[in-house]
Amino acid sequence: MAADNSSSVTEFILAGLTDQPGLQMPLFSLFLGFYVLTVVGNLGLITLIGLNSHLHIPMYFFLFNLSIIDFSYSTTLTPKMLMGFVSKKNIISYAGCMTQLFFFCFFVFSESFILSAMAYDRYVAICKPLLYTVTMSPQVCLLLLLGVYGMGVFGAVAHTGNIVFLTFCADNLVNHYMCDILPLLELSCNSSYRNLLVVFIVVIIGIGVPIVTIFISYGFILSSILHISSTEGRSKAFSTCSSHIIVVSLFFGSGAFMYLKPPSILPLDQGKVSSLFYTIVVPMLNPLIYSLRNKDVKVALKKSLSRNIFSMRMVAENSSATEFILAGLTDQPGLQLPLFFLFLGFYMVTVMGNLGLLTLIGLNSRLHTPMYFFLYNLSFIDFCYSTVITPKMLMSFVSKKNIISYAGCMTQLFFFLFCVVSESFILSAMAYDRYVAICDPLVYTATMSPQVCLLLLLGVYVMGFAGAMAHTACMVRLTFCANNLVDHYMCDILPLLELSCTSTHVNELVVFIVVGIDIGVPTVTIFISYALILSSILHIHSTEGRFKAFSTCSSHIIAVALFFGSGAFMYLKPSSLLPMSQGKVSSLFYTTVVPMLNPVIYSLRNKDVKVALKKTLGKKSFS
């Protein structure tokens, strides 16, 4: 880009909302709560409209897209703002800043035009009700939506292009919690009247055109409402517009105040506080306004909840399986006690190894690096993973019937899958960390900053939650009849599918797709990372240098091979290759052996861990 050739700034520091240390954690908790409400509210409204066929009309088609825009809009800004409360310096790269600016402008413009499309929809519904179906046909709605997103792209390209051609000199402190237009213009060495004029014209189009459309629409609507004779008719007509009027007032009022005010009225320091209203508060309030003040949405919500409760009752009535019996690893009495002590020993080694590694990394500041940050979380996952499975398995060796309730079985399945999927993605994050350390060592600290590590970790656990939810939700919908003997030592997907009375075709498809994603995506990431690592190692001339580079990856390669190899063999094999009775024996490898071996591999083959362990032991003996 042109800016890169003339600008010494390769990254920006976001000043955040406030520099007062005492306010950081309270504000972090407050805005995290706002973000959770925004995500839950908008995704809930999207799901509700999608699932209820009587909401598949133009008004809710636009509301569906408004919720998508609000969710995306908030996600573009809030996570980075939250990072500003918990990090000393909230650094964002030049490319990252321009990307955030682009998507911020795209969603703001899209929201303003979707609100004008909704106003036009209300105008047709109230002023021309007999022609509503023809006027607001699916084709017209799609064309309006295309226009909404087209204007979003236009606004984003105009603003971002205007900023990209500026030159930024030594000062890189953005006096805001995000990359916004005005604070970036303040940092520019060559910002001119032309740039401000572009901003003013594009914002006028982005706010002016929708506002004019909305005013004209509501002018006609008001005229029509005044011609209605009955008070009840007027009230009904007005009630269909009230939610939209509130949303329009909140969004355009706060946006216009921020961008069209003279700078003397409100300085930028206070302006960024006022901008919270349209960037954080409005996306959170929109789903609440449309759900609390909208009769159709409330009726649909009640129907969806009653349908779910009814289906749960039907499952309970149709299914005689309120509990399951876990068959265990073997039914041979002579093997029960030896296997009990063997797996008890495995579990003790797993717990001590992983808790020991957690403690070691926590106590040694020299291990507070991205590599050991991910290893810390890997040990935490392995500890939880083993604890979800092994205690219940041990019960089968010492009890006649290892009974688990239906709720307990689904809970075990959920946490087992959460830990498995999280482990697969944490291993891919560790591979990426090794790639940056070996291939781009000079920018390692900047690339693998605390913010990036936290975002990668958030992605890991989100994918774990998504995978666990997908499998468990599909399993809950099945009906289980008289046979409740699970041919396994735990509640796993495949043995539970064998017990179902109803069709499992959808479940099998979900298993194949979700497991394919949860193994495929991390595997591809790991292969690409190690291909680039291998290429870099081959370009190192000295044998010592090659050996040192390879030694930093060897532990991870072993852990990856053990986990993905055993997991893929169990879930992606044809069912004819290995029957379930033998499959549960092979599954021991990734459920019991891998969590036990990981801390051993990382401690015996890792110089830093061995040095830290010696120092910790030496410190204790000295004290």
PDB file of C-alpha atoms in Angstrom, residues 223-483:
ATOM      1  CA  SER A 223     -51.004  10.919   7.141  1.00  0.00           C
ATOM      2  CA  SER A 224     -52.584   7.458   6.690  1.00  0.00           C
ATOM      3  CA  ILE A 225     -52.920   6.898  10.450  1.00  0.00           C
ATOM      4  CA  LEU A 226     -54.727  10.262  10.861  1.00  0.00           C
ATOM      5  CA  HIS A 227     -57.264   9.159   8.224  1.00  0.00           C
ATOM      6  CA  ILE A 228     -58.140   6.025  10.253  1.00  0.00           C
ATOM      7  CA  SER A 229     -61.442   6.638  12.063  1.00  0.00           C
ATOM      8  CA  SER A 230     -61.199   4.200  14.990  1.00  0.00           C
ATOM      9  CA  THR A 231     -58.829   4.728  17.922  1.00  0.00           C
ATOM     10  CA  GLU A 232     -58.121   0.987  17.967  1.00  0.00           C
ATOM     11  CA  GLY A 233     -57.101   1.050  14.296  1.00  0.00           C
ATOM     12  CA  ARG A 234     -54.768   4.005  14.887  1.00  0.00           C
ATOM     13  CA  SER A 235     -53.220   2.272  17.907  1.00  0.00           C
ATOM     14  CA  LYS A 236     -52.689  -0.959  15.952  1.00  0.00           C
ATOM     15  CA  ALA A 237     -51.104   0.873  12.994  1.00  0.00           C
ATOM     16  CA  PHE A 238     -48.820   2.885  15.255  1.00  0.00           C
ATOM     17  CA  SER A 239     -47.790  -0.186  17.315  1.00  0.00           C
ATOM     18  CA  THR A 240     -46.307  -1.835  14.190  1.00  0.00           C
ATOM     19  CA  CYS A 241     -43.936   1.158  13.855  1.00  0.00           C
ATOM     20  CA  SER A 242     -43.078   1.965  17.495  1.00  0.00           C
ATOM     21  CA  SER A 243     -40.112  -0.442  17.817  1.00  0.00           C
ATOM     22  CA  HIS A 244     -38.628   0.809  14.546  1.00  0.00           C
ATOM     23  CA  ILE A 245     -39.049   4.483  15.553  1.00  0.00           C
ATOM     24  CA  ILE A 246     -37.189   3.884  18.864  1.00  0.00           C
ATOM     25  CA  VAL A 247     -34.314   2.041  17.101  1.00  0.00           C
ATOM     26  CA  VAL A 248     -34.034   4.761  14.415  1.00  0.00           C
ATOM     27  CA  SER A 249     -33.952   7.518  17.060  1.00  0.00           C
ATOM     28  CA  LEU A 250     -31.237   5.768  19.078  1.00  0.00           C
ATOM     29  CA  PHE A 251     -29.004   4.929  16.115  1.00  0.00           C
ATOM     30  CA  PHE A 252     -29.234   8.082  13.994  1.00  0.00           C
ATOM     31  CA  GLY A 253     -29.438  10.431  16.972  1.00  0.00           C
ATOM     32  CA  SER A 254     -26.207   9.192  18.570  1.00  0.00           C
ATOM     33  CA  GLY A 255     -24.388   8.784  15.216  1.00  0.00           C
ATOM     34  CA  ALA A 256     -25.294  12.249  13.938  1.00  0.00           C
ATOM     35  CA  PHE A 257     -24.300  13.838  17.268  1.00  0.00           C
ATOM     36  CA  MET A 258     -20.866  12.185  17.057  1.00  0.00           C
ATOM     37  CA  TYR A 259     -20.001  12.911  13.408  1.00  0.00           C
ATOM     38  CA  LEU A 260     -21.919  16.068  12.459  1.00  0.00           C
ATOM     39  CA  LYS A 261     -21.191  18.187  15.571  1.00  0.00           C
ATOM     40  CA  PRO A 262     -18.635  21.020  15.448  1.00  0.00           C
ATOM     41  CA  PRO A 263     -15.434  19.855  17.256  1.00  0.00           C
ATOM     42  CA  SER A 264     -15.750  22.775  19.716  1.00  0.00           C
ATOM     43  CA  ILE A 265     -18.970  21.330  21.207  1.00  0.00           C
ATOM     44  CA  LEU A 266     -17.409  18.079  22.388  1.00  0.00           C
ATOM     45  CA  PRO A 267     -13.678  17.278  22.407  1.00  0.00           C
ATOM     46  CA  LEU A 268     -12.487  13.884  21.172  1.00  0.00           C
ATOM     47  CA  ASP A 269     -11.791  12.646  24.727  1.00  0.00           C
ATOM     48  CA  GLN A 270     -15.472  13.025  25.599  1.00  0.00           C
ATOM     49  CA  GLY A 271     -16.587  12.111  22.084  1.00  0.00           C
ATOM     50  CA  LYS A 272     -15.251   8.573  22.403  1.00  0.00           C
ATOM     51  CA  VAL A 273     -17.381   8.124  25.540  1.00  0.00           C
ATOM     52  CA  SER A 274     -20.488   9.361  23.714  1.00  0.00           C
ATOM     53  CA  SER A 275     -19.693   7.040  20.765  1.00  0.00           C
ATOM     54  CA  LEU A 276     -20.209   4.077  23.110  1.00  0.00           C
ATOM     55  CA  PHE A 277     -23.927   4.675  22.716  1.00  0.00           C
ATOM     56  CA  TYR A 278     -24.129   3.758  19.010  1.00  0.00           C
ATOM     57  CA  THR A 279     -21.231   1.257  18.984  1.00  0.00           C
ATOM     58  CA  ILE A 280     -22.073  -0.777  22.111  1.00  0.00           C
ATOM     59  CA  VAL A 281     -25.459   0.159  23.564  1.00  0.00           C
ATOM     60  CA  VAL A 282     -27.567   0.297  20.367  1.00  0.00           C
ATOM     61  CA  PRO A 283     -26.625  -3.226  19.104  1.00  0.00           C
ATOM     62  CA  MET A 284     -27.452  -4.541  22.594  1.00  0.00           C
ATOM     63  CA  LEU A 285     -30.809  -2.729  22.845  1.00  0.00           C
ATOM     64  CA  ASN A 286     -32.156  -3.525  19.349  1.00  0.00           C
ATOM     65  CA  PRO A 287     -33.114  -7.182  20.040  1.00  0.00           C
ATOM     66  CA  LEU A 288     -34.597  -6.180  23.421  1.00  0.00           C
ATOM     67  CA  ILE A 289     -36.725  -3.439  21.819  1.00  0.00           C
ATOM     68  CA  TYR A 290     -37.981  -5.741  19.062  1.00  0.00           C
ATOM     69  CA  SER A 291     -38.721  -8.626  21.439  1.00  0.00           C
ATOM     70  CA  LEU A 292     -40.300  -6.725  24.347  1.00  0.00           C
ATOM     71  CA  ARG A 293     -42.401  -4.356  22.197  1.00  0.00           C
ATOM     72  CA  ASN A 294     -43.365  -6.765  19.409  1.00  0.00           C
ATOM     73  CA  LYS A 295     -46.371  -9.042  19.781  1.00  0.00           C
ATOM     74  CA  ASP A 296     -45.402 -11.431  16.940  1.00  0.00           C
ATOM     75  CA  VAL A 297     -41.921 -11.981  18.391  1.00  0.00           C
ATOM     76  CA  LYS A 298     -43.317 -12.615  21.906  1.00  0.00           C
ATOM     77  CA  VAL A 299     -45.876 -15.109  20.518  1.00  0.00           C
ATOM     78  CA  ALA A 300     -43.164 -16.873  18.483  1.00  0.00           C
ATOM     79  CA  LEU A 301     -40.909 -17.035  21.556  1.00  0.00           C
ATOM     80  CA  LYS A 302     -43.706 -18.574  23.664  1.00  0.00           C
ATOM     81  CA  LYS A 303     -44.478 -21.111  20.920  1.00  0.00           C
ATOM     82  CA  SER A 304     -40.805 -22.087  20.556  1.00  0.00           C
ATOM     83  CA  LEU A 305     -40.401 -22.530  24.314  1.00  0.00           C
ATOM     84  CA  SER A 306     -43.638 -24.534  24.651  1.00  0.00           C
ATOM     85  CA  ARG A 307     -42.637 -26.656  21.631  1.00  0.00           C
ATOM     86  CA  ASN A 308     -39.261 -27.457  23.211  1.00  0.00           C
ATOM     87  CA  ILE A 309     -40.877 -28.293  26.558  1.00  0.00           C
ATOM     88  CA  PHE A 310     -43.478 -30.471  24.771  1.00  0.00           C
ATOM     89  CA  SER A 311     -40.805 -32.291  22.729  1.00  0.00           C
ATOM     90  CA  MET A 312     -38.786 -32.927  25.898  1.00  0.00           C
ATOM     91  CA  ARG A 313     -41.904 -34.351  27.563  1.00  0.00           C
ATOM     92  CA  MET A 314     -42.607 -36.504  24.489  1.00  0.00           C
ATOM     93  CA  VAL A 315     -39.067 -37.867  24.560  1.00  0.00           C
ATOM     94  CA  ALA A 316     -39.422 -38.644  28.242  1.00  0.00           C
ATOM     95  CA  GLU A 317     -42.811 -40.335  27.654  1.00  0.00           C
ATOM     96  CA  ASN A 318     -41.708 -42.292  24.575  1.00  0.00           C
ATOM     97  CA  SER A 319     -38.428 -43.382  26.073  1.00  0.00           C
ATOM     98  CA  SER A 320     -38.177 -45.863  28.887  1.00  0.00           C
ATOM     99  CA  ALA A 321     -34.443 -45.134  29.233  1.00  0.00           C
ATOM    100  CA  THR A 322     -34.092 -42.738  32.179  1.00  0.00           C
ATOM    101  CA  GLU A 323     -30.675 -44.205  32.925  1.00  0.00           C
ATOM    102  CA  PHE A 324     -27.972 -46.179  31.163  1.00  0.00           C
ATOM    103  CA  ILE A 325     -25.742 -49.069  32.217  1.00  0.00           C
ATOM    104  CA  LEU A 326     -22.124 -48.729  31.114  1.00  0.00           C
ATOM    105  CA  ALA A 327     -20.836 -52.180  30.058  1.00  0.00           C
ATOM    106  CA  GLY A 328     -17.252 -51.220  30.892  1.00  0.00           C
ATOM    107  CA  LEU A 329     -14.036 -52.356  29.287  1.00  0.00           C
ATOM    108  CA  THR A 330     -14.474 -56.108  29.843  1.00  0.00           C
ATOM    109  CA  ASP A 331     -16.913 -58.541  31.476  1.00  0.00           C
ATOM    110  CA  GLN A 332     -14.235 -61.024  32.559  1.00  0.00           C
ATOM    111  CA  PRO A 333     -14.230 -61.100  36.429  1.00  0.00           C
ATOM    112  CA  GLY A 334     -10.556 -62.063  36.671  1.00  0.00           C
ATOM    113  CA  LEU A 335      -9.450 -58.879  34.900  1.00  0.00           C
ATOM    114  CA  GLN A 336     -11.547 -56.387  36.891  1.00  0.00           C
ATOM    115  CA  LEU A 337      -9.200 -55.706  39.851  1.00  0.00           C
ATOM    116  CA  PRO A 338      -5.932 -55.750  37.847  1.00  0.00           C
ATOM    117  CA  LEU A 339      -7.459 -53.279  35.367  1.00  0.00           C
ATOM    118  CA  PHE A 340      -8.802 -51.153  38.236  1.00  0.00           C
ATOM    119  CA  PHE A 341      -5.308 -50.738  39.735  1.00  0.00           C
ATOM    120  CA  LEU A 342      -3.729 -50.232  36.301  1.00  0.00           C
ATOM    121  CA  PHE A 343      -6.076 -47.388  35.311  1.00  0.00           C
ATOM    122  CA  LEU A 344      -6.048 -45.945  38.820  1.00  0.00           C
ATOM    123  CA  GLY A 345      -2.262 -45.701  38.433  1.00  0.00           C
ATOM    124  CA  PHE A 346      -2.692 -44.097  34.991  1.00  0.00           C
ATOM    125  CA  TYR A 347      -5.145 -41.567  36.445  1.00  0.00           C
ATOM    126  CA  MET A 348      -2.840 -40.678  39.354  1.00  0.00           C
ATOM    127  CA  VAL A 349       0.081 -40.149  36.941  1.00  0.00           C
ATOM    128  CA  THR A 350      -2.196 -38.016  34.707  1.00  0.00           C
ATOM    129  CA  VAL A 351      -3.405 -35.848  37.596  1.00  0.00           C
ATOM    130  CA  MET A 352       0.038 -35.398  39.158  1.00  0.00           C
ATOM    131  CA  GLY A 353       1.723 -34.800  35.788  1.00  0.00           C
ATOM    132  CA  ASN A 354      -0.741 -32.205  34.535  1.00  0.00           C
ATOM    133  CA  LEU A 355      -1.218 -30.433  37.886  1.00  0.00           C
ATOM    134  CA  GLY A 356       2.570 -30.474  38.330  1.00  0.00           C
ATOM    135  CA  LEU A 357       3.067 -28.867  34.925  1.00  0.00           C
ATOM    136  CA  LEU A 358       0.364 -26.278  35.679  1.00  0.00           C
ATOM    137  CA  THR A 359       2.090 -25.409  38.969  1.00  0.00           C
ATOM    138  CA  LEU A 360       5.566 -25.332  37.391  1.00  0.00           C
ATOM    139  CA  ILE A 361       4.522 -22.955  34.592  1.00  0.00           C
ATOM    140  CA  GLY A 362       2.580 -20.780  37.053  1.00  0.00           C
ATOM    141  CA  LEU A 363       5.512 -20.438  39.487  1.00  0.00           C
ATOM    142  CA  ASN A 364       8.322 -19.820  36.970  1.00  0.00           C
ATOM    143  CA  SER A 365       8.263 -16.401  35.309  1.00  0.00           C
ATOM    144  CA  ARG A 366      10.722 -17.534  32.606  1.00  0.00           C
ATOM    145  CA  LEU A 367       8.017 -19.926  31.360  1.00  0.00           C
ATOM    146  CA  HIS A 368       5.498 -17.081  30.966  1.00  0.00           C
ATOM    147  CA  THR A 369       5.821 -17.110  27.160  1.00  0.00           C
ATOM    148  CA  PRO A 370       3.219 -17.936  24.468  1.00  0.00           C
ATOM    149  CA  MET A 371       4.542 -21.505  24.033  1.00  0.00           C
ATOM    150  CA  TYR A 372       4.061 -22.310  27.718  1.00  0.00           C
ATOM    151  CA  PHE A 373       0.814 -20.337  27.885  1.00  0.00           C
ATOM    152  CA  PHE A 374      -0.661 -22.841  25.409  1.00  0.00           C
ATOM    153  CA  LEU A 375       1.052 -25.764  27.170  1.00  0.00           C
ATOM    154  CA  TYR A 376      -0.532 -24.569  30.444  1.00  0.00           C
ATOM    155  CA  ASN A 377      -3.963 -24.736  28.823  1.00  0.00           C
ATOM    156  CA  LEU A 378      -3.178 -28.102  27.229  1.00  0.00           C
ATOM    157  CA  SER A 379      -2.382 -29.506  30.690  1.00  0.00           C
ATOM    158  CA  PHE A 380      -5.577 -27.981  32.083  1.00  0.00           C
ATOM    159  CA  ILE A 381      -7.628 -29.584  29.273  1.00  0.00           C
ATOM    160  CA  ASP A 382      -5.895 -32.959  29.745  1.00  0.00           C
ATOM    161  CA  PHE A 383      -6.596 -32.889  33.480  1.00  0.00           C
ATOM    162  CA  CYS A 384     -10.304 -32.092  32.914  1.00  0.00           C
ATOM    163  CA  TYR A 385     -10.519 -34.540  30.015  1.00  0.00           C
ATOM    164  CA  SER A 386      -9.187 -37.433  32.100  1.00  0.00           C
ATOM    165  CA  THR A 387     -11.337 -36.498  35.115  1.00  0.00           C
ATOM    166  CA  VAL A 388     -14.501 -36.550  32.977  1.00  0.00           C
ATOM    167  CA  ILE A 389     -13.830 -40.158  31.853  1.00  0.00           C
ATOM    168  CA  THR A 390     -11.599 -42.160  34.213  1.00  0.00           C
ATOM    169  CA  PRO A 391     -13.436 -42.042  37.606  1.00  0.00           C
ATOM    170  CA  LYS A 392     -16.615 -43.401  36.026  1.00  0.00           C
ATOM    171  CA  MET A 393     -14.629 -46.070  34.192  1.00  0.00           C
ATOM    172  CA  LEU A 394     -12.965 -47.136  37.458  1.00  0.00           C
ATOM    173  CA  MET A 395     -16.441 -47.625  38.970  1.00  0.00           C
ATOM    174  CA  SER A 396     -17.216 -50.309  36.368  1.00  0.00           C
ATOM    175  CA  PHE A 397     -14.341 -52.459  37.654  1.00  0.00           C
ATOM    176  CA  VAL A 398     -15.616 -52.550  41.273  1.00  0.00           C
ATOM    177  CA  SER A 399     -19.426 -52.468  40.893  1.00  0.00           C
ATOM    178  CA  LYS A 400     -21.853 -55.019  39.490  1.00  0.00           C
ATOM    179  CA  LYS A 401     -23.731 -52.428  37.457  1.00  0.00           C
ATOM    180  CA  ASN A 402     -22.143 -49.113  36.510  1.00  0.00           C
ATOM    181  CA  ILE A 403     -25.348 -47.057  36.244  1.00  0.00           C
ATOM    182  CA  ILE A 404     -25.384 -43.479  34.938  1.00  0.00           C
ATOM    183  CA  SER A 405     -28.522 -41.305  34.707  1.00  0.00           C
ATOM    184  CA  TYR A 406     -29.720 -39.921  31.363  1.00  0.00           C
ATOM    185  CA  ALA A 407     -28.776 -36.366  32.436  1.00  0.00           C
ATOM    186  CA  GLY A 408     -25.407 -37.598  33.752  1.00  0.00           C
ATOM    187  CA  CYS A 409     -24.733 -39.400  30.472  1.00  0.00           C
ATOM    188  CA  MET A 410     -25.483 -36.314  28.353  1.00  0.00           C
ATOM    189  CA  THR A 411     -23.366 -34.166  30.709  1.00  0.00           C
ATOM    190  CA  GLN A 412     -20.416 -36.553  30.418  1.00  0.00           C
ATOM    191  CA  LEU A 413     -20.799 -36.617  26.629  1.00  0.00           C
ATOM    192  CA  PHE A 414     -20.841 -32.786  26.465  1.00  0.00           C
ATOM    193  CA  PHE A 415     -17.703 -32.268  28.593  1.00  0.00           C
ATOM    194  CA  PHE A 416     -15.867 -35.157  26.931  1.00  0.00           C
ATOM    195  CA  LEU A 417     -16.485 -33.600  23.496  1.00  0.00           C
ATOM    196  CA  PHE A 418     -15.695 -30.087  24.750  1.00  0.00           C
ATOM    197  CA  CYS A 419     -12.288 -31.238  26.023  1.00  0.00           C
ATOM    198  CA  VAL A 420     -11.522 -33.332  22.907  1.00  0.00           C
ATOM    199  CA  VAL A 421     -12.333 -30.544  20.437  1.00  0.00           C
ATOM    200  CA  SER A 422     -10.534 -27.946  22.595  1.00  0.00           C
ATOM    201  CA  GLU A 423      -7.440 -30.162  22.683  1.00  0.00           C
ATOM    202  CA  SER A 424      -7.381 -30.526  18.903  1.00  0.00           C
ATOM    203  CA  PHE A 425      -7.520 -26.748  18.424  1.00  0.00           C
ATOM    204  CA  ILE A 426      -5.025 -25.952  21.211  1.00  0.00           C
ATOM    205  CA  LEU A 427      -2.551 -28.259  19.446  1.00  0.00           C
ATOM    206  CA  SER A 428      -3.078 -26.321  16.199  1.00  0.00           C
ATOM    207  CA  ALA A 429      -2.546 -23.017  18.068  1.00  0.00           C
ATOM    208  CA  MET A 430       0.728 -24.439  19.432  1.00  0.00           C
ATOM    209  CA  ALA A 431       1.788 -25.380  15.895  1.00  0.00           C
ATOM    210  CA  TYR A 432       1.139 -21.806  14.738  1.00  0.00           C
ATOM    211  CA  ASP A 433       3.183 -20.537  17.706  1.00  0.00           C
ATOM    212  CA  ARG A 434       6.131 -22.749  16.660  1.00  0.00           C
ATOM    213  CA  TYR A 435       5.800 -21.547  13.046  1.00  0.00           C
ATOM    214  CA  VAL A 436       6.076 -17.874  14.116  1.00  0.00           C
ATOM    215  CA  ALA A 437       8.980 -18.637  16.504  1.00  0.00           C
ATOM    216  CA  ILE A 438      11.040 -20.405  13.819  1.00  0.00           C
ATOM    217  CA  CYS A 439       9.979 -18.682  10.563  1.00  0.00           C
ATOM    218  CA  ASP A 440       9.495 -15.089  11.842  1.00  0.00           C
ATOM    219  CA  PRO A 441      11.627 -14.855  15.018  1.00  0.00           C
ATOM    220  CA  LEU A 442      12.179 -11.066  14.725  1.00  0.00           C
ATOM    221  CA  VAL A 443       8.445 -10.305  14.938  1.00  0.00           C
ATOM    222  CA  TYR A 444       7.604 -13.162  17.351  1.00  0.00           C
ATOM    223  CA  THR A 445       6.928 -10.880  20.341  1.00  0.00           C
ATOM    224  CA  ALA A 446       4.652  -8.596  18.329  1.00  0.00           C
ATOM    225  CA  THR A 447       2.879 -11.398  16.446  1.00  0.00           C
ATOM    226  CA  MET A 448       2.304 -13.602  19.498  1.00  0.00           C
ATOM    227  CA  SER A 449       1.332 -10.739  21.804  1.00  0.00           C
ATOM    228  CA  PRO A 450      -0.802 -11.430  24.913  1.00  0.00           C
ATOM    229  CA  GLN A 451      -3.857 -10.153  23.022  1.00  0.00           C
ATOM    230  CA  VAL A 452      -3.282 -12.562  20.113  1.00  0.00           C
ATOM    231  CA  CYS A 453      -2.703 -15.468  22.522  1.00  0.00           C
ATOM    232  CA  LEU A 454      -5.940 -14.686  24.374  1.00  0.00           C
ATOM    233  CA  LEU A 455      -7.898 -14.431  21.120  1.00  0.00           C
ATOM    234  CA  LEU A 456      -6.458 -17.773  19.930  1.00  0.00           C
ATOM    235  CA  LEU A 457      -7.412 -19.322  23.277  1.00  0.00           C
ATOM    236  CA  LEU A 458     -10.909 -17.860  23.016  1.00  0.00           C
ATOM    237  CA  GLY A 459     -11.189 -19.446  19.556  1.00  0.00           C
ATOM    238  CA  VAL A 460     -10.045 -22.794  20.977  1.00  0.00           C
ATOM    239  CA  TYR A 461     -12.734 -22.869  23.664  1.00  0.00           C
ATOM    240  CA  VAL A 462     -15.445 -21.484  21.351  1.00  0.00           C
ATOM    241  CA  MET A 463     -14.767 -24.320  18.878  1.00  0.00           C
ATOM    242  CA  GLY A 464     -14.826 -26.773  21.801  1.00  0.00           C
ATOM    243  CA  PHE A 465     -18.193 -25.433  22.926  1.00  0.00           C
ATOM    244  CA  ALA A 466     -19.610 -25.436  19.373  1.00  0.00           C
ATOM    245  CA  GLY A 467     -18.525 -29.050  18.732  1.00  0.00           C
ATOM    246  CA  ALA A 468     -19.877 -30.265  22.078  1.00  0.00           C
ATOM    247  CA  MET A 469     -23.192 -28.440  21.571  1.00  0.00           C
ATOM    248  CA  ALA A 470     -23.662 -29.810  18.035  1.00  0.00           C
ATOM    249  CA  HIS A 471     -23.146 -33.450  19.065  1.00  0.00           C
ATOM    250  CA  THR A 472     -25.009 -33.286  22.392  1.00  0.00           C
ATOM    251  CA  ALA A 473     -28.008 -31.420  20.919  1.00  0.00           C
ATOM    252  CA  CYS A 474     -28.353 -34.053  18.182  1.00  0.00           C
ATOM    253  CA  MET A 475     -28.103 -36.828  20.788  1.00  0.00           C
ATOM    254  CA  VAL A 476     -30.740 -35.273  23.083  1.00  0.00           C
ATOM    255  CA  ARG A 477     -33.282 -35.333  20.231  1.00  0.00           C
ATOM    256  CA  LEU A 478     -33.065 -39.149  19.901  1.00  0.00           C
ATOM    257  CA  THR A 479     -35.403 -41.583  21.634  1.00  0.00           C
ATOM    258  CA  PHE A 480     -33.942 -44.486  23.620  1.00  0.00           C
ATOM    259  CA  CYS A 481     -36.174 -47.501  24.280  1.00  0.00           C
ATOM    260  CA  ALA A 482     -35.919 -50.637  26.434  1.00  0.00           C
ATOM    261  CA  ASN A 483     -32.271 -51.497  25.733  1.00  0.00           C
TER     262      ASN A 483
END
